[in-house]
XYZ file of N, CA, C and O in Angstrom:
420
model
N 44.703 41.765 -30.673
C 44.031 42.237 -32.013
C 45.073 41.730 -32.969
O 46.449 41.456 -33.176
N 44.137 41.040 -34.333
C 45.570 40.525 -35.576
C 45.728 41.720 -36.560
O 44.897 42.448 -36.643
N 46.573 41.425 -37.158
C 46.805 42.583 -38.028
C 46.459 41.881 -39.640
O 46.320 40.280 -39.771
N 45.842 42.465 -40.477
C 45.456 42.546 -41.555
C 46.656 42.103 -42.530
O 47.551 42.593 -42.504
N 46.283 40.618 -43.290
C 47.479 40.480 -44.539
C 48.159 41.889 -45.422
O 49.301 41.988 -45.684
N 47.148 42.911 -45.563
C 47.768 44.014 -46.288
C 48.882 44.741 -45.152
O 49.837 45.276 -46.191
N 48.548 45.051 -44.108
C 49.729 45.764 -43.403
C 50.982 45.008 -43.088
O 52.058 45.688 -42.505
N 51.202 43.596 -43.143
C 52.165 43.037 -42.623
C 53.433 43.034 -43.852
O 54.275 43.017 -42.885
N 53.203 43.052 -44.935
C 54.407 42.791 -45.562
C 54.480 44.263 -46.723
O 55.519 44.426 -47.471
N 53.303 45.262 -46.592
C 53.477 46.493 -46.989
C 54.358 47.172 -46.963
O 55.115 47.753 -48.020
N 55.270 47.732 -45.877
C 56.101 48.259 -45.379
C 55.927 50.014 -45.686
O 57.160 50.743 -45.846
N 54.656 50.237 -45.970
C 54.266 51.697 -46.424
C 54.420 52.636 -45.343
O 55.082 53.389 -45.361
N 54.718 52.009 -43.851
C 54.765 53.065 -42.767
C 56.303 53.318 -42.796
O 56.453 54.672 -42.231
N 56.948 52.404 -42.673
C 58.211 52.578 -42.412
C 58.935 53.273 -43.364
O 59.804 53.794 -43.414
N 58.588 53.162 -44.849
C 59.244 53.839 -45.667
C 58.444 55.716 -45.666
O 59.546 56.169 -45.926
N 57.513 55.780 -45.274
C 57.322 57.046 -45.017
C 58.119 57.614 -43.870
O 58.284 58.667 -43.571
N 58.456 56.762 -42.536
C 59.397 57.395 -41.553
C 60.796 57.705 -42.142
O 61.325 58.642 -41.792
N 61.301 56.494 -43.252
C 62.356 56.846 -43.660
C 62.484 58.071 -44.685
O 63.378 59.008 -44.400
N 61.436 58.344 -45.798
C 61.362 59.428 -46.321
C 61.290 60.608 -45.331
O 62.074 61.625 -45.755
N 60.604 60.767 -44.467
C 60.561 62.075 -43.360
C 61.760 62.140 -42.971
O 61.648 63.621 -42.741
N 62.756 61.506 -42.701
C 63.937 61.511 -42.126
C 65.440 61.754 -42.908
O 66.365 60.692 -42.225
N 65.050 61.250 -44.332
C 65.962 61.337 -45.078
C 67.235 62.123 -45.018
O 68.524 61.531 -44.828
N 67.108 63.175 -44.862
C 68.662 64.224 -44.382
C 69.113 63.636 -43.078
O 70.376 63.547 -43.027
N 68.458 63.125 -42.187
C 68.993 63.069 -40.736
C 69.984 61.614 -40.849
O 70.786 61.492 -40.505
N 68.952 60.726 -41.894
C 69.511 59.412 -41.897
C 71.172 59.740 -42.872
O 72.030 59.013 -42.361
N 70.948 60.492 -43.873
C 71.962 60.558 -44.900
C 73.091 60.675 -43.910
O 74.452 60.981 -44.057
N 72.866 62.151 -43.235
C 73.993 63.023 -42.139
C 74.805 62.217 -41.472
O 75.560 62.064 -41.084
N 73.811 61.008 -40.367
C 74.465 60.082 -39.729
C 75.236 58.937 -40.687
O 76.208 58.213 -39.915
N 74.800 58.349 -41.650
C 75.773 57.703 -42.484
C 77.005 58.503 -43.107
O 78.296 57.876 -42.786
N 76.947 59.734 -42.912
C 78.198 60.469 -43.385
C 79.596 60.415 -41.856
O 80.111 60.456 -42.241
N 78.432 60.908 -40.920
C 79.092 61.050 -39.853
C 79.700 59.322 -39.611
O 80.805 59.416 -39.377
N 78.913 58.474 -39.620
C 79.608 57.017 -39.655
C 80.588 56.978 -40.476
O 81.789 55.862 -40.066
N 80.640 57.208 -41.647
C 81.964 57.109 -42.486
C 83.244 57.629 -42.163
O 84.188 57.275 -42.224
N 83.080 58.828 -41.631
C 83.980 59.808 -40.841
C 84.443 58.915 -39.625
O 85.956 59.051 -39.667
N 83.806 58.643 -38.988
C 84.192 57.706 -37.794
C 85.104 56.403 -38.185
O 86.080 56.270 -37.090
N 84.213 56.148 -39.277
C 85.005 54.577 -39.606
C 86.659 54.973 -40.005
O 87.784 54.161 -40.046
N 86.680 55.888 -40.581
C 88.241 56.779 -41.367
C 88.678 56.876 -40.342
O 90.207 56.716 -40.118
N 88.527 57.396 -38.852
C 89.206 58.229 -38.250
C 89.640 56.775 -37.221
O 90.578 56.875 -36.375
N 88.993 55.613 -37.391
C 89.517 54.101 -36.575
C 90.816 53.801 -37.155
O 91.205 53.129 -36.185
N 91.091 54.535 -38.176
C 92.526 54.171 -38.486
C 93.655 54.813 -37.838
O 95.071 54.658 -38.593
N 93.192 55.759 -37.306
C 94.328 56.632 -36.556
C 95.459 55.768 -35.622
O 96.652 55.965 -35.979
N 94.836 54.742 -34.964
C 95.982 54.059 -34.280
C 96.973 53.001 -35.334
O 98.397 53.305 -35.224
N 96.469 52.268 -36.375
C 97.403 51.731 -37.344
C 98.367 52.772 -38.148
O 99.332 52.721 -38.138
N 98.028 53.875 -38.206
C 98.741 55.217 -39.355
C 99.600 55.674 -38.087
O 100.381 55.992 -38.638
N 99.463 55.534 -36.872
C 99.824 56.504 -35.683
C 101.505 55.485 -35.655
O 102.458 55.894 -35.702
N 101.018 54.162 -35.809
C 102.029 52.905 -35.276
C 103.072 53.092 -36.616
O 104.413 52.971 -36.368
N 102.295 53.009 -37.543
C 103.086 53.135 -39.093
C 104.209 54.221 -39.308
O 105.563 54.305 -39.326
N 103.515 55.830 -38.519
C 104.703 56.523 -38.542
C 105.615 56.754 -37.791
O 106.765 57.413 -38.009
N 105.211 56.080 -36.627
C 106.243 55.880 -35.249
C 107.220 55.179 -36.028
O 108.375 55.445 -35.864
N 106.927 53.989 -36.516
C 108.130 52.754 -36.887
C 108.809 53.820 -38.360
O 110.301 53.429 -38.169
N 107.807 54.360 -39.222
C 108.934 55.069 -40.130
C 109.982 56.298 -39.954
O 110.757 56.414 -40.524
N 109.176 56.910 -39.101
C 109.488 58.554 -38.999
C 110.807 58.242 -37.583
O 111.752 59.045 -37.613
N 109.920 57.960 -36.733
C 110.841 58.264 -35.330
C 111.716 57.279 -34.864
O 112.980 57.642 -34.522
N 111.422 56.263 -35.365
C 112.457 55.276 -34.724
C 113.640 55.133 -35.713
O 114.830 54.921 -35.401
N 113.560 55.831 -36.779
C 114.537 55.745 -38.021
C 115.246 56.905 -37.581
O 116.801 56.776 -37.597
N 114.779 57.922 -37.348
C 115.595 59.189 -37.322
C 115.797 59.565 -35.501
O 116.243 60.704 -35.061
N 115.033 58.893 -34.460
C 115.065 58.915 -33.268
C 114.851 60.464 -32.840
O 115.406 60.986 -31.636
N 113.666 60.847 -33.316
C 113.327 62.316 -33.219
C 111.882 62.263 -32.279
O 111.186 62.159 -32.425
N 112.408 62.730 -31.172
C 111.288 63.170 -29.985
C 110.667 64.143 -30.556
O 109.407 63.817 -30.316
N 110.868 65.410 -31.491
C 109.839 66.114 -31.481
C 108.956 65.610 -32.331
O 107.636 66.152 -32.266
N 109.245 65.059 -33.620
C 108.057 64.378 -34.369
C 107.365 63.260 -33.545
O 106.111 63.151 -33.754
N 107.951 62.638 -32.370
C 106.713 61.608 -31.692
C 106.168 62.374 -31.028
O 104.686 62.179 -30.604
N 106.436 63.665 -30.344
C 105.697 64.285 -29.476
C 104.285 65.101 -30.687
O 103.179 64.868 -30.453
N 104.968 65.259 -31.712
C 103.829 66.222 -32.636
C 102.868 64.831 -33.256
O 101.377 65.144 -32.992
N 103.155 63.699 -33.818
C 102.795 62.520 -34.108
C 101.423 61.879 -32.887
O 100.280 61.748 -33.177
N 101.901 62.124 -31.434
C 101.117 61.820 -30.293
C 100.088 63.214 -30.197
O 99.038 62.719 -30.216
N 100.413 64.258 -30.349
C 99.487 65.373 -30.089
C 98.228 65.217 -31.221
O 97.000 65.164 -30.949
N 98.814 64.949 -32.594
C 97.903 64.489 -33.819
C 96.528 63.549 -33.711
O 95.724 63.734 -33.477
N 97.358 62.521 -32.838
C 96.645 61.282 -32.792
C 95.523 61.622 -31.425
O 94.561 61.182 -31.482
N 95.912 62.172 -30.266
C 95.453 62.662 -29.595
C 93.895 63.511 -29.993
O 92.740 63.283 -29.562
N 94.491 64.525 -30.590
C 93.284 65.521 -31.371
C 92.210 64.484 -32.342
O 91.176 64.573 -32.255
N 92.577 63.629 -33.182
C 92.238 62.966 -34.101
C 90.904 62.031 -33.104
O 89.710 61.559 -33.199
N 91.714 61.361 -31.981
C 90.877 60.627 -30.875
C 89.633 61.309 -30.218
O 88.283 60.949 -30.478
N 90.203 62.656 -29.715
C 89.003 63.318 -29.611
C 87.817 64.045 -30.229
O 86.626 63.945 -29.996
N 88.383 64.084 -31.564
C 87.009 64.745 -32.631
C 86.475 63.193 -33.488
O 85.214 63.537 -33.015
N 87.123 62.172 -32.871
C 86.314 60.930 -33.086
C 85.151 60.689 -32.055
O 83.853 60.219 -32.190
N 85.562 60.760 -30.810
C 84.663 60.677 -29.356
C 83.429 61.626 -29.466
O 82.709 61.224 -29.556
N 84.019 62.960 -30.012
C 82.812 64.050 -30.243
C 81.993 63.407 -31.424
O 80.681 63.851 -31.305
N 82.206 63.199 -32.580
C 81.326 62.529 -33.325
C 80.712 61.152 -32.998
O 79.440 61.022 -33.547
N 81.038 60.510 -32.428
C 80.665 59.530 -31.736
C 79.385 59.577 -30.723
O 78.406 59.349 -30.755
N 79.808 60.839 -29.983
C 78.703 61.127 -29.157
C 77.363 61.728 -29.784
O 76.194 61.387 -29.498
N 77.677 62.469 -31.112
C 77.181 63.436 -31.864
C 75.945 62.187 -32.722
O 74.863 62.352 -32.611
N 76.706 61.267 -33.036
C 75.816 60.419 -33.881
C 75.146 59.089 -32.535
O 73.681 59.266 -33.125
N 75.210 59.233 -31.692
C 74.388 58.134 -30.463
C 73.536 59.534 -30.031
O 72.442 58.881 -30.190
N 73.644 60.595 -30.363
C 72.186 61.522 -29.880
C 71.408 61.577 -30.844
O 70.134 61.469 -30.555
N 71.964 61.714 -32.171
C 71.041 61.714 -33.242
C 70.008 60.728 -33.371
O 69.051 60.689 -33.798
N 70.917 59.507 -33.472
C 70.078 58.237 -33.892
C 68.936 57.933 -32.479
O 67.991 57.159 -32.578
N 69.492 58.281 -31.269
C 68.493 58.070 -30.231
C 67.234 59.248 -30.333
O 66.028 58.450 -30.573
N 67.540 59.995 -31.048
C 66.435 60.644 -31.145
C 65.446 60.477 -32.326
O 64.106 60.591 -32.297
N 66.265 60.182 -33.328
C 65.404 59.557 -34.467
C 64.599 58.366 -34.275
O 63.073 57.894 -34.542
N 65.300 57.321 -33.506
C 64.555 56.128 -32.974
C 63.535 56.348 -31.551
O 62.371 56.007 -32.282
N 63.354 57.579 -31.013
C 62.359 58.056 -30.483
C 61.242 58.458 -31.419
O 60.210 58.301 -31.252
N 61.487 59.154 -32.396
C 60.711 59.968 -33.129
C 59.734 58.715 -34.070
O 58.947 58.514 -33.965
N 60.510 57.794 -34.473
C 60.350 56.479 -35.191
C 58.944 55.933 -34.080
O 57.933 55.509 -34.557
N 59.454 55.625 -33.046
C 58.704 54.849 -31.721
C 57.266 55.957 -31.783
O 56.316 55.660 -31.617
N 57.524 57.008 -31.471
C 56.408 58.104 -31.065
C 55.159 58.038 -32.433
O 54.264 58.123 -32.307
N 55.643 58.061 -33.553
C 55.028 58.403 -34.960
C 54.461 56.919 -35.167
O 53.289 56.720 -35.639
N 54.907 55.530 -34.630
C 54.520 54.125 -34.760
C 53.407 54.266 -33.666
O 52.075 53.881 -33.958
N 53.417 54.587 -32.701
C 52.608 54.835 -31.324
C 51.587 55.895 -31.976
O 49.897 55.035 -31.783
N 51.464 56.943 -32.374
C 50.403 57.647 -33.175
C 49.613 57.062 -34.302
O 48.574 57.351 -34.466
N 50.310 56.178 -34.927
C 49.542 56.096 -36.341
C 48.984 54.419 -36.073
O 48.120 54.282 -36.328
N 49.502 53.692 -35.633
C 49.079 52.457 -35.120
C 48.638 51.979 -33.717
O 47.761 51.148 -33.565
N 48.828 52.841 -33.021
C 48.379 52.481 -31.612
C 49.293 51.230 -31.274
O 50.006 50.779 -31.473
N 49.070 51.243 -29.479
C 49.504 50.001 -29.101
C 48.973 48.546 -29.236
O 47.896 48.427 -29.693
N 49.742 47.732 -29.881
C 49.206 46.289 -30.424
C 49.726 45.545 -29.283
O 50.645 45.618 -28.483
């Protein structure tokens, strides 16, 4: 089956899918931004260790920073799992609507 020239470059189908899932895509973008900020956990942890712990030889500060870093990594992991599941469902929804609208090509 050949496609007509109108369908090849129009992008109307893709735009309607994006418009229908705009809130989900926006939420995913926000989650991705938070994950990117949380990726700075390791460099900030090391900076704090060098500035605070090594200068004062404070073991409680090291333990506190370690627990904070662990918590941030756990939060990042949770957000990453949520983002992956949401994107999987959005992709499945796109595929399902594509098959309904266009059929198998």
